[in-house]
Short mmCIF file of N, CA, C and O in Angstrom, two decimals:
data_model
loop_
_atom_site.label_atom_id
_atom_site.label_comp_id
_atom_site.label_asym_id
_atom_site.label_seq_id
_atom_site.Cartn_x
_atom_site.Cartn_y
_atom_site.Cartn_z
N MET A 1 -42.34 -17.05 -31.85
CA MET A 1 -42.74 -16.38 -30.59
C MET A 1 -41.96 -15.96 -29.73
O MET A 1 -42.13 -15.02 -28.69
N LYS A 2 -41.64 -17.55 -28.88
CA LYS A 2 -41.14 -17.36 -27.74
C LYS A 2 -39.75 -16.86 -27.90
O LYS A 2 -39.15 -16.09 -26.69
N ILE A 3 -38.85 -16.55 -28.38
CA ILE A 3 -37.77 -15.57 -28.77
C ILE A 3 -38.21 -14.17 -28.90
O ILE A 3 -37.38 -13.45 -27.75
N GLY A 4 -39.04 -13.71 -29.26
CA GLY A 4 -39.31 -12.60 -29.15
C GLY A 4 -40.09 -11.75 -28.17
O GLY A 4 -39.51 -10.93 -27.60
N ILE A 5 -40.38 -12.72 -26.69
CA ILE A 5 -41.05 -12.51 -25.63
C ILE A 5 -39.74 -12.69 -24.98
O ILE A 5 -39.37 -12.00 -23.49
N CYS A 6 -38.86 -13.78 -24.65
CA CYS A 6 -37.53 -13.95 -24.30
C CYS A 6 -36.53 -12.70 -24.16
O CYS A 6 -36.24 -11.92 -23.47
N ALA A 7 -36.90 -11.92 -25.53
CA ALA A 7 -35.89 -10.77 -26.11
C ALA A 7 -36.86 -9.24 -24.98
O ALA A 7 -35.69 -9.06 -24.60
N PHE A 8 -38.13 -9.84 -24.79
CA PHE A 8 -38.82 -8.73 -24.24
C PHE A 8 -38.37 -8.15 -22.87
O PHE A 8 -38.04 -7.42 -22.16
N VAL A 9 -38.39 -10.01 -22.12
CA VAL A 9 -38.16 -10.01 -20.78
C VAL A 9 -36.34 -9.40 -20.90
O VAL A 9 -36.44 -9.10 -19.52
N LEU A 10 -35.93 -10.04 -21.42
CA LEU A 10 -34.39 -9.94 -20.95
C LEU A 10 -34.35 -7.98 -21.35
O LEU A 10 -33.36 -7.69 -20.52
N LEU A 11 -34.52 -7.54 -22.35
CA LEU A 11 -34.70 -6.08 -22.32
C LEU A 11 -34.94 -5.12 -21.26
O LEU A 11 -34.85 -4.09 -20.79
N GLY A 12 -36.54 -5.83 -21.03
CA GLY A 12 -36.81 -5.12 -19.64
C GLY A 12 -36.41 -5.51 -18.64
O GLY A 12 -36.49 -4.13 -17.50
N SER A 13 -35.43 -6.29 -18.44
CA SER A 13 -34.73 -6.59 -17.12
C SER A 13 -34.04 -5.72 -16.79
O SER A 13 -33.60 -5.54 -15.77
N ALA A 14 -32.61 -5.62 -17.68
CA ALA A 14 -31.73 -4.79 -18.37
C ALA A 14 -32.06 -3.11 -17.71
O ALA A 14 -31.58 -2.33 -17.49
N ALA A 15 -33.42 -2.91 -18.56
CA ALA A 15 -33.73 -1.22 -18.67
C ALA A 15 -34.10 -1.27 -16.37
O ALA A 15 -33.71 -0.59 -16.12
N VAL A 16 -34.58 -2.05 -15.92
CA VAL A 16 -34.90 -1.79 -14.43
C VAL A 16 -33.48 -1.90 -13.89
O VAL A 16 -33.72 -1.48 -12.88
N ALA A 17 -32.83 -2.53 -13.92
CA ALA A 17 -31.01 -3.28 -13.65
C ALA A 17 -30.43 -1.85 -13.57
O ALA A 17 -29.79 -1.45 -13.03
N MET A 18 -30.74 -0.98 -14.45
CA MET A 18 -29.71 0.06 -14.95
C MET A 18 -29.99 1.67 -14.07
O MET A 18 -28.83 1.96 -13.24
N PRO A 19 -31.32 1.19 -13.57
CA PRO A 19 -30.88 2.84 -12.45
C PRO A 19 -30.25 2.22 -11.25
O PRO A 19 -29.39 3.50 -10.37
N SER A 20 -30.56 1.55 -10.69
CA SER A 20 -29.47 0.75 -9.48
C SER A 20 -28.12 0.64 -9.51
O SER A 20 -27.61 1.41 -9.03
N LEU A 21 -27.59 0.51 -10.79
CA LEU A 21 -26.30 0.53 -10.99
C LEU A 21 -26.13 1.97 -11.37
O LEU A 21 -24.82 2.18 -10.36
N ALA A 22 -26.63 2.83 -11.73
CA ALA A 22 -26.23 3.79 -11.81
C ALA A 22 -26.41 4.82 -10.59
O ALA A 22 -25.62 5.66 -9.80
N GLN A 23 -27.26 4.25 -9.80
CA GLN A 23 -27.56 4.50 -8.46
C GLN A 23 -26.19 4.64 -7.20
O GLN A 23 -25.73 5.21 -6.42
N ASP A 24 -25.59 3.36 -7.33
CA ASP A 24 -24.62 2.68 -6.43
C ASP A 24 -23.36 3.38 -6.86
O ASP A 24 -22.73 3.96 -5.86
N VAL A 25 -23.39 4.14 -8.21
CA VAL A 25 -22.01 4.76 -8.72
C VAL A 25 -22.46 6.12 -7.78
O VAL A 25 -21.13 6.72 -7.13
N VAL A 26 -23.18 6.43 -7.49
CA VAL A 26 -23.66 8.29 -7.32
C VAL A 26 -22.99 7.98 -5.55
O VAL A 26 -22.32 8.44 -5.32
N GLN A 27 -23.64 7.00 -4.83
CA GLN A 27 -23.39 6.80 -3.81
C GLN A 27 -22.04 6.61 -3.38
O GLN A 27 -21.34 7.12 -2.40
N GLN A 28 -21.09 5.69 -4.45
CA GLN A 28 -19.88 5.90 -4.35
C GLN A 28 -19.38 6.85 -4.18
O GLN A 28 -17.98 6.92 -3.45
N THR A 29 -19.56 7.82 -5.13
CA THR A 29 -18.48 8.90 -4.85
C THR A 29 -18.66 9.46 -4.41
O THR A 29 -18.22 10.43 -3.41
N THR A 30 -20.23 9.74 -3.15
CA THR A 30 -20.30 10.07 -2.10
C THR A 30 -19.28 9.79 -0.99
O THR A 30 -18.83 10.50 -0.59
N VAL A 31 -19.33 8.39 -1.19
CA VAL A 31 -18.66 8.12 0.21
C VAL A 31 -17.27 8.19 -0.35
O VAL A 31 -16.31 8.46 0.63
N VAL A 32 -16.66 8.64 -1.25
CA VAL A 32 -15.46 8.73 -1.89
C VAL A 32 -14.66 9.83 -1.11
O VAL A 32 -13.81 10.26 -0.77
N ARG A 33 -15.94 11.01 -1.07
CA ARG A 33 -15.22 12.55 -0.56
C ARG A 33 -14.98 12.06 0.65
O ARG A 33 -14.33 13.01 0.99
N GLU A 34 -16.07 11.68 1.19
CA GLU A 34 -15.68 11.43 2.84
C GLU A 34 -14.28 10.64 3.61
O GLU A 34 -14.07 11.20 3.88
N VAL A 35 -14.26 9.62 2.71
CA VAL A 35 -12.80 9.19 2.72
C VAL A 35 -11.56 9.95 2.58
O VAL A 35 -10.83 9.98 3.64
N THR A 36 -11.37 10.37 1.66
CA THR A 36 -10.88 11.09 1.24
C THR A 36 -10.10 12.65 2.08
O THR A 36 -9.18 13.35 2.27
N THR A 37 -11.41 13.08 3.16
CA THR A 37 -11.08 13.65 3.93
C THR A 37 -10.34 13.51 5.46
O THR A 37 -9.67 14.54 6.08
N ASP A 38 -10.15 12.34 5.52
CA ASP A 38 -9.56 11.90 6.90
C ASP A 38 -9.20 10.34 6.51
O ASP A 38 -9.08 9.50 7.44
N LEU A 39 -8.54 10.72 6.12
CA LEU A 39 -7.42 8.89 5.41
C LEU A 39 -6.62 8.52 6.50
O LEU A 39 -6.43 7.56 6.57
N ASN A 40 -6.09 9.31 7.94
CA ASN A 40 -4.84 9.24 8.58
C ASN A 40 -5.88 8.54 9.67
O ASN A 40 -4.58 7.37 10.14
N GLN A 41 -6.86 8.33 9.58
CA GLN A 41 -7.23 6.99 10.57
C GLN A 41 -7.31 6.25 10.54
O GLN A 41 -7.50 4.47 11.27
N PHE A 42 -7.16 6.02 8.84
CA PHE A 42 -7.23 4.05 8.47
C PHE A 42 -5.39 4.00 8.77
O PHE A 42 -5.73 2.54 8.14
N ILE A 43 -4.64 4.72 8.85
CA ILE A 43 -3.10 3.93 9.12
C ILE A 43 -3.00 3.05 10.30
O ILE A 43 -3.92 2.98 11.43
N GLY A 44 -2.50 1.48 9.76
CA GLY A 44 -2.35 0.38 10.69
C GLY A 44 -3.56 -0.32 10.78
O GLY A 44 -3.69 -1.82 10.81
N ARG A 45 -4.92 -0.11 9.77
CA ARG A 45 -5.43 -0.67 9.44
C ARG A 45 -5.80 -1.74 8.27
O ARG A 45 -5.31 -1.54 7.36
N ASN A 46 -6.48 -2.87 7.90
CA ASN A 46 -6.68 -3.77 6.63
C ASN A 46 -7.27 -3.10 5.97
O ASN A 46 -7.90 -1.84 6.12
N LEU A 47 -7.16 -3.23 4.79
CA LEU A 47 -7.68 -2.51 2.98
C LEU A 47 -8.29 -4.08 2.46
O LEU A 47 -7.53 -4.69 2.39
N PHE A 48 -9.50 -4.04 2.39
CA PHE A 48 -10.55 -4.84 1.75
C PHE A 48 -10.99 -4.56 0.33
O PHE A 48 -11.03 -3.70 0.29
N GLY A 49 -10.66 -5.95 -0.27
CA GLY A 49 -10.59 -4.95 -1.52
C GLY A 49 -12.10 -6.36 -1.92
O GLY A 49 -12.66 -7.06 -1.79
N TRP A 50 -11.91 -6.68 -3.42
CA TRP A 50 -13.07 -8.00 -4.38
C TRP A 50 -13.40 -8.74 -3.48
O TRP A 50 -11.86 -9.57 -3.12
N GLY A 51 -14.20 -9.03 -3.04
CA GLY A 51 -14.61 -10.54 -2.59
C GLY A 51 -14.20 -10.22 -0.99
O GLY A 51 -13.94 -11.32 -0.46
N HIS A 52 -14.15 -9.08 -0.22
CA HIS A 52 -13.61 -9.08 0.83
C HIS A 52 -11.98 -9.74 1.32
O HIS A 52 -11.88 -9.77 2.40
N ALA A 53 -11.42 -9.47 0.14
CA ALA A 53 -10.17 -10.10 0.02
C ALA A 53 -8.87 -9.18 1.10
O ALA A 53 -9.29 -8.00 0.82
N ASN A 54 -8.36 -9.44 1.86
CA ASN A 54 -7.33 -8.73 2.56
C ASN A 54 -6.39 -8.68 1.67
O ASN A 54 -5.83 -8.99 1.13
N LEU A 55 -6.55 -7.04 1.54
CA LEU A 55 -5.00 -6.08 0.63
C LEU A 55 -4.01 -6.66 1.09
O LEU A 55 -3.03 -6.00 0.22
N GLY A 56 -4.07 -5.84 2.16
CA GLY A 56 -2.68 -5.45 3.49
C GLY A 56 -3.02 -3.88 4.17
O GLY A 56 -4.31 -4.01 4.28
N VAL A 57 -1.98 -3.71 4.66
CA VAL A 57 -2.60 -2.76 5.96
C VAL A 57 -2.20 -1.34 4.80
O VAL A 57 -0.92 -1.41 4.46
N VAL A 58 -2.90 -0.49 5.47
CA VAL A 58 -2.64 0.77 5.08
C VAL A 58 -1.06 1.28 6.02
O VAL A 58 -1.58 1.79 7.33
N SER A 59 -0.25 1.88 5.09
CA SER A 59 1.03 2.29 6.27
C SER A 59 1.15 3.72 5.83
O SER A 59 1.97 4.12 6.73
N ALA A 60 0.46 4.54 4.74
CA ALA A 60 0.31 5.60 4.48
C ALA A 60 -1.04 6.59 4.26
O ALA A 60 -1.13 5.45 3.81
N ALA A 61 -0.78 7.75 4.62
CA ALA A 61 -1.76 8.66 4.25
C ALA A 61 -1.31 10.07 3.39
O ALA A 61 -0.34 10.75 4.11
N ASP A 62 -1.70 10.06 2.41
CA ASP A 62 -1.72 11.94 1.93
C ASP A 62 -2.93 12.38 1.56
O ASP A 62 -3.49 12.50 0.93
N ARG A 63 -3.56 13.23 2.66
CA ARG A 63 -5.05 13.40 2.38
C ARG A 63 -5.54 14.87 1.50
O ARG A 63 -6.04 14.99 1.18
N HIS A 64 -4.18 15.62 1.62
CA HIS A 64 -3.89 16.32 0.82
C HIS A 64 -4.11 16.11 -0.73
O HIS A 64 -4.89 16.82 -1.63
N ASN A 65 -3.20 14.92 -1.19
CA ASN A 65 -3.24 14.06 -2.50
C ASN A 65 -3.95 13.22 -2.53
O ASN A 65 -4.96 12.39 -3.83
N GLY A 66 -5.29 12.57 -1.27
CA GLY A 66 -5.80 11.68 -1.72
C GLY A 66 -5.55 10.13 -2.18
O GLY A 66 -6.22 9.79 -2.86
N VAL A 67 -3.97 10.51 -1.47
CA VAL A 67 -3.88 8.58 -1.51
C VAL A 67 -2.84 7.81 -0.07
O VAL A 67 -3.07 8.78 0.44
N ILE A 68 -3.10 6.38 -0.35
CA ILE A 68 -2.94 6.09 0.61
C ILE A 68 -1.80 5.02 0.08
O ILE A 68 -1.54 4.66 -1.31
N GLY A 69 -0.59 4.53 1.12
CA GLY A 69 -0.20 3.68 0.69
C GLY A 69 -0.29 2.17 1.52
O GLY A 69 -0.82 2.45 2.83
N VAL A 70 -0.18 1.33 0.66
CA VAL A 70 -0.72 -0.23 1.47
C VAL A 70 0.57 -1.02 1.11
O VAL A 70 1.32 -1.01 0.04
N THR A 71 0.24 -1.95 2.13
CA THR A 71 1.55 -3.12 2.17
C THR A 71 1.07 -4.33 2.17
O THR A 71 0.15 -4.32 2.61
N GLY A 72 1.33 -4.53 1.07
CA GLY A 72 0.61 -6.17 0.88
C GLY A 72 0.70 -6.98 1.84
O GLY A 72 1.78 -6.83 2.20
N ARG A 73 0.46 -8.14 1.77
CA ARG A 73 0.21 -9.49 2.46
C ARG A 73 1.66 -10.08 1.89
O ARG A 73 2.60 -10.62 3.06
N HIS A 74 2.66 -9.53 1.06
CA HIS A 74 4.00 -10.33 0.65
C HIS A 74 5.02 -9.81 0.23
O HIS A 74 5.78 -9.64 -0.43
N GLY A 75 4.45 -8.37 1.05
CA GLY A 75 5.52 -7.52 1.12
C GLY A 75 5.92 -6.48 -0.30
O GLY A 75 6.51 -5.16 -0.03
N GLU A 76 4.86 -6.13 -0.78
CA GLU A 76 4.43 -5.05 -1.52
C GLU A 76 3.99 -3.74 -1.25
O GLU A 76 3.42 -4.05 0.08
N PHE A 77 4.31 -2.72 -2.04
CA PHE A 77 3.81 -1.53 -1.46
C PHE A 77 3.44 -0.74 -2.48
O PHE A 77 4.02 -0.72 -3.98
N ALA A 78 2.19 -0.28 -2.70
CA ALA A 78 1.14 0.45 -3.61
C ALA A 78 0.59 1.83 -3.06
O ALA A 78 0.17 1.49 -2.11
N LEU A 79 0.56 2.74 -4.00
CA LEU A 79 0.29 3.61 -3.53
C LEU A 79 -1.45 3.94 -4.65
O LEU A 79 -1.30 3.65 -5.46
N ILE A 80 -2.47 4.06 -3.38
CA ILE A 80 -3.85 3.85 -4.22
C ILE A 80 -4.41 5.32 -4.29
O ILE A 80 -4.14 6.38 -3.05
N SER A 81 -5.28 5.75 -5.11
CA SER A 81 -5.89 7.13 -5.07
C SER A 81 -7.30 6.67 -4.05
O SER A 81 -7.95 5.33 -4.53
N GLY A 82 -7.28 7.60 -3.48
CA GLY A 82 -8.90 7.79 -3.03
C GLY A 82 -10.11 7.49 -3.68
O GLY A 82 -11.27 7.28 -3.62
N THR A 83 -10.16 7.72 -5.12
CA THR A 83 -11.03 7.52 -6.08
C THR A 83 -11.91 6.10 -5.46
O THR A 83 -12.77 5.90 -6.07
N LEU A 84 -10.46 4.95 -5.61
CA LEU A 84 -11.15 3.63 -5.49
C LEU A 84 -11.76 3.01 -4.25
O LEU A 84 -12.12 2.02 -4.21
N LEU A 85 -11.85 4.19 -3.27
CA LEU A 85 -11.87 3.98 -1.50
C LEU A 85 -12.97 4.19 -1.11
O LEU A 85 -13.77 5.19 -1.56
N THR A 86 -14.16 3.14 -0.68
CA THR A 86 -15.20 3.35 0.06
C THR A 86 -14.95 3.11 1.50
O THR A 86 -13.70 2.03 2.05
N ARG A 87 -15.69 3.25 2.62
CA ARG A 87 -15.52 2.82 3.77
C ARG A 87 -16.74 2.19 4.36
O ARG A 87 -18.01 2.78 3.30
N ASP A 88 -16.57 1.53 5.24
CA ASP A 88 -18.13 1.33 6.26
C ASP A 88 -17.86 1.35 7.56
O ASP A 88 -17.07 0.33 8.01
N GLY A 89 -17.98 2.08 7.99
CA GLY A 89 -17.53 2.58 9.47
C GLY A 89 -16.05 2.84 9.46
O GLY A 89 -15.64 3.96 8.65
N VAL A 90 -15.51 2.06 10.27
CA VAL A 90 -13.86 2.35 10.54
C VAL A 90 -13.38 1.36 9.32
O VAL A 90 -12.19 1.06 9.46
N THR A 91 -13.59 0.30 8.70
CA THR A 91 -13.30 -0.39 7.50
C THR A 91 -13.32 -0.06 6.32
O THR A 91 -13.86 0.85 5.76
N LEU A 92 -12.09 0.08 5.75
CA LEU A 92 -11.81 0.72 4.40
C LEU A 92 -11.66 -0.35 3.07
O LEU A 92 -11.23 -1.88 3.53
N TYR A 93 -12.46 -0.17 2.20
CA TYR A 93 -12.20 -0.80 0.95
C TYR A 93 -12.05 -0.10 -0.35
O TYR A 93 -12.47 1.02 -0.02
N ALA A 94 -11.48 -0.97 -1.42
CA ALA A 94 -11.37 -0.94 -2.24
C ALA A 94 -11.83 -2.07 -3.34
O ALA A 94 -11.17 -2.89 -4.09
N PRO A 95 -13.15 -1.99 -3.59
CA PRO A 95 -13.78 -2.57 -3.64
C PRO A 95 -13.89 -3.60 -5.44
O PRO A 95 -14.31 -4.38 -6.05
N THR A 96 -13.30 -2.66 -5.47
CA THR A 96 -12.60 -2.67 -7.42
C THR A 96 -11.04 -3.87 -7.37
O THR A 96 -10.90 -4.08 -8.72
N LEU A 97 -10.07 -3.47 -6.73
CA LEU A 97 -9.19 -4.38 -6.26
C LEU A 97 -9.06 -5.49 -6.23
O LEU A 97 -9.80 -6.20 -5.09
N THR A 98 -8.08 -6.31 -6.54
CA THR A 98 -7.72 -7.74 -6.00
C THR A 98 -6.19 -7.36 -5.93
O THR A 98 -5.75 -6.48 -5.94
N ALA A 99 -5.35 -8.47 -5.15
CA ALA A 99 -4.48 -8.33 -4.92
C ALA A 99 -3.41 -8.26 -5.90
O ALA A 99 -2.36 -8.18 -5.56
N GLY A 100 -3.82 -8.81 -6.76
CA GLY A 100 -3.16 -9.25 -8.44
C GLY A 100 -3.17 -7.13 -8.63
O GLY A 100 -1.60 -7.24 -9.31
N ASP A 101 -4.13 -6.77 -8.36
CA ASP A 101 -4.29 -5.17 -8.52
C ASP A 101 -2.52 -4.31 -8.10
O ASP A 101 -1.95 -3.75 -8.07
N ILE A 102 -2.59 -4.88 -6.59
CA ILE A 102 -1.72 -4.46 -5.91
C ILE A 102 -0.45 -5.17 -6.57
O ILE A 102 0.59 -4.15 -5.86
N LYS A 103 -0.59 -5.88 -6.68
CA LYS A 103 1.32 -6.31 -6.97
C LYS A 103 1.26 -5.70 -8.58
O LYS A 103 2.67 -5.18 -8.54
N VAL A 104 0.69 -5.58 -9.05
CA VAL A 104 1.11 -4.41 -10.36
C VAL A 104 1.48 -3.37 -9.99
O VAL A 104 2.51 -2.61 -10.46
N ALA A 105 0.26 -2.76 -9.17
CA ALA A 105 0.88 -1.30 -8.83
C ALA A 105 2.27 -1.39 -7.84
O ALA A 105 2.84 -0.31 -8.44
N SER A 106 2.13 -2.07 -7.46
CA SER A 106 3.92 -2.08 -6.53
C SER A 106 4.70 -2.47 -7.93
O SER A 106 6.17 -1.36 -7.38
N GLU A 107 5.19 -3.17 -8.71
CA GLU A 107 5.78 -3.17 -9.73
C GLU A 107 5.60 -2.02 -10.34
O GLU A 107 7.08 -1.65 -10.49
N ALA A 108 4.98 -1.55 -10.78
CA ALA A 108 5.05 0.42 -10.87
C ALA A 108 5.40 0.90 -10.42
O ALA A 108 6.21 2.04 -10.91
N ASN A 109 5.39 0.93 -8.87
CA ASN A 109 5.85 1.86 -8.02
C ASN A 109 7.38 2.00 -8.29
O ASN A 109 8.03 2.85 -7.76
N LEU A 110 7.72 0.73 -8.39
CA LEU A 110 9.33 0.29 -8.08
C LEU A 110 9.77 0.78 -9.83
O LEU A 110 10.86 1.55 -9.65
N ALA A 111 9.08 0.82 -10.61
CA ALA A 111 9.86 1.40 -11.87
C ALA A 111 9.56 2.66 -12.15
O ALA A 111 10.90 3.65 -12.51
N HIS A 112 8.77 3.70 -11.48
CA HIS A 112 8.21 4.90 -11.08
C HIS A 112 8.04 5.38 -10.37
O HIS A 112 6.58 4.84 -9.65
N PRO A 113 8.72 5.72 -9.07
CA PRO A 113 8.50 5.97 -7.77
C PRO A 113 7.21 6.97 -7.81
O PRO A 113 7.55 7.88 -8.49
N GLY A 114 6.68 6.39 -6.96
CA GLY A 114 5.48 7.53 -7.20
C GLY A 114 4.09 7.52 -7.84
O GLY A 114 2.69 7.94 -7.70
N ALA A 115 4.48 6.25 -8.60
CA ALA A 115 3.24 6.12 -9.27
C ALA A 115 1.87 5.43 -8.19
O ALA A 115 2.42 4.77 -7.80
N VAL A 116 0.86 6.06 -8.63
CA VAL A 116 -0.42 5.57 -7.80
C VAL A 116 -1.24 5.39 -8.81
O VAL A 116 -2.01 5.36 -10.38
N LEU A 117 -1.75 4.13 -8.16
CA LEU A 117 -2.75 3.34 -9.22
C LEU A 117 -4.21 3.89 -9.09
O LEU A 117 -4.66 4.55 -7.58
N GLY A 118 -4.95 4.66 -9.78
CA GLY A 118 -6.20 5.35 -9.70
C GLY A 118 -7.39 4.98 -10.44
O GLY A 118 -6.93 3.81 -11.60
N ALA A 119 -8.50 5.04 -10.82
CA ALA A 119 -9.93 4.89 -11.43
C ALA A 119 -9.72 4.88 -13.47
O ALA A 119 -8.54 5.81 -13.25
N PRO A 120 -9.55 4.56 -13.92
CA PRO A 120 -9.72 4.32 -15.12
C PRO A 120 -10.44 5.75 -15.42
O PRO A 120 -11.15 6.06 -15.40
N GLN A 121 -9.52 6.95 -16.26
CA GLN A 121 -10.13 7.59 -16.69
C GLN A 121 -9.91 7.84 -18.37
O GLN A 121 -9.31 7.27 -19.06
N VAL A 122 -11.22 9.08 -18.98
CA VAL A 122 -11.07 8.77 -20.52
C VAL A 122 -11.05 10.17 -20.87
O VAL A 122 -11.41 11.65 -20.04
N LEU A 123 -9.51 10.88 -21.60
CA LEU A 123 -9.41 12.05 -21.79
C LEU A 123 -9.69 12.24 -23.41
O LEU A 123 -9.84 11.68 -24.28
N ILE A 124 -10.52 13.48 -23.08
CA ILE A 124 -10.99 13.88 -25.16
C ILE A 124 -9.98 15.01 -25.15
O ILE A 124 -10.32 15.92 -24.61
N ILE A 125 -9.40 14.39 -25.98
CA ILE A 125 -8.54 15.90 -26.96
C ILE A 125 -8.96 16.35 -27.87
O ILE A 125 -9.03 15.53 -29.25
N GLU A 126 -9.82 17.29 -28.05
CA GLU A 126 -10.18 17.96 -29.08
C GLU A 126 -9.27 18.80 -30.48
O GLU A 126 -8.34 19.51 -29.75
N PRO A 127 -9.10 18.32 -31.53
CA PRO A 127 -8.20 19.51 -32.71
C PRO A 127 -8.17 20.89 -32.22
O PRO A 127 -9.32 21.03 -31.78
N PRO A 128 -6.98 21.55 -32.25
CA PRO A 128 -7.07 23.01 -32.28
C PRO A 128 -8.04 23.81 -33.32
O PRO A 128 -8.02 23.19 -34.25
N PRO A 129 -8.61 24.53 -33.15
CA PRO A 129 -9.89 25.22 -34.11
C PRO A 129 -9.17 25.88 -35.26
O PRO A 129 -8.10 26.60 -34.52
N GLY A 130 -9.36 25.54 -36.64
CA GLY A 130 -8.87 26.19 -37.29
C GLY A 130 -8.80 25.43 -38.26
O GLY A 130 -8.16 25.00 -39.38
#
């Protein structure tokens, strides 16, 4: 009986938690559109990531493509898609990124100049009809 009650409580709490998670994603998407329109204002400012960690300084911005260039604290240079960015006033955040992500993106940029770190995407390719 206790197991059944615990399972019910866990399932009930998960159902309550899901709408707030979806709401956060929707709010974040709205903010991203705002960020990508005026990226130039963030040049020279710090970019903060997961746990408010300092990821580096925004050193370049391309508002037409929605990409910023970040120079990391140890000399890394990474291009980051605006889809990963949010802002709080004049402070720019990439809340899902860590310093390790900047290092990996920098190495990718060295191997393939112009490589941009972006949000994961799922592509569905259907076979041709017939």
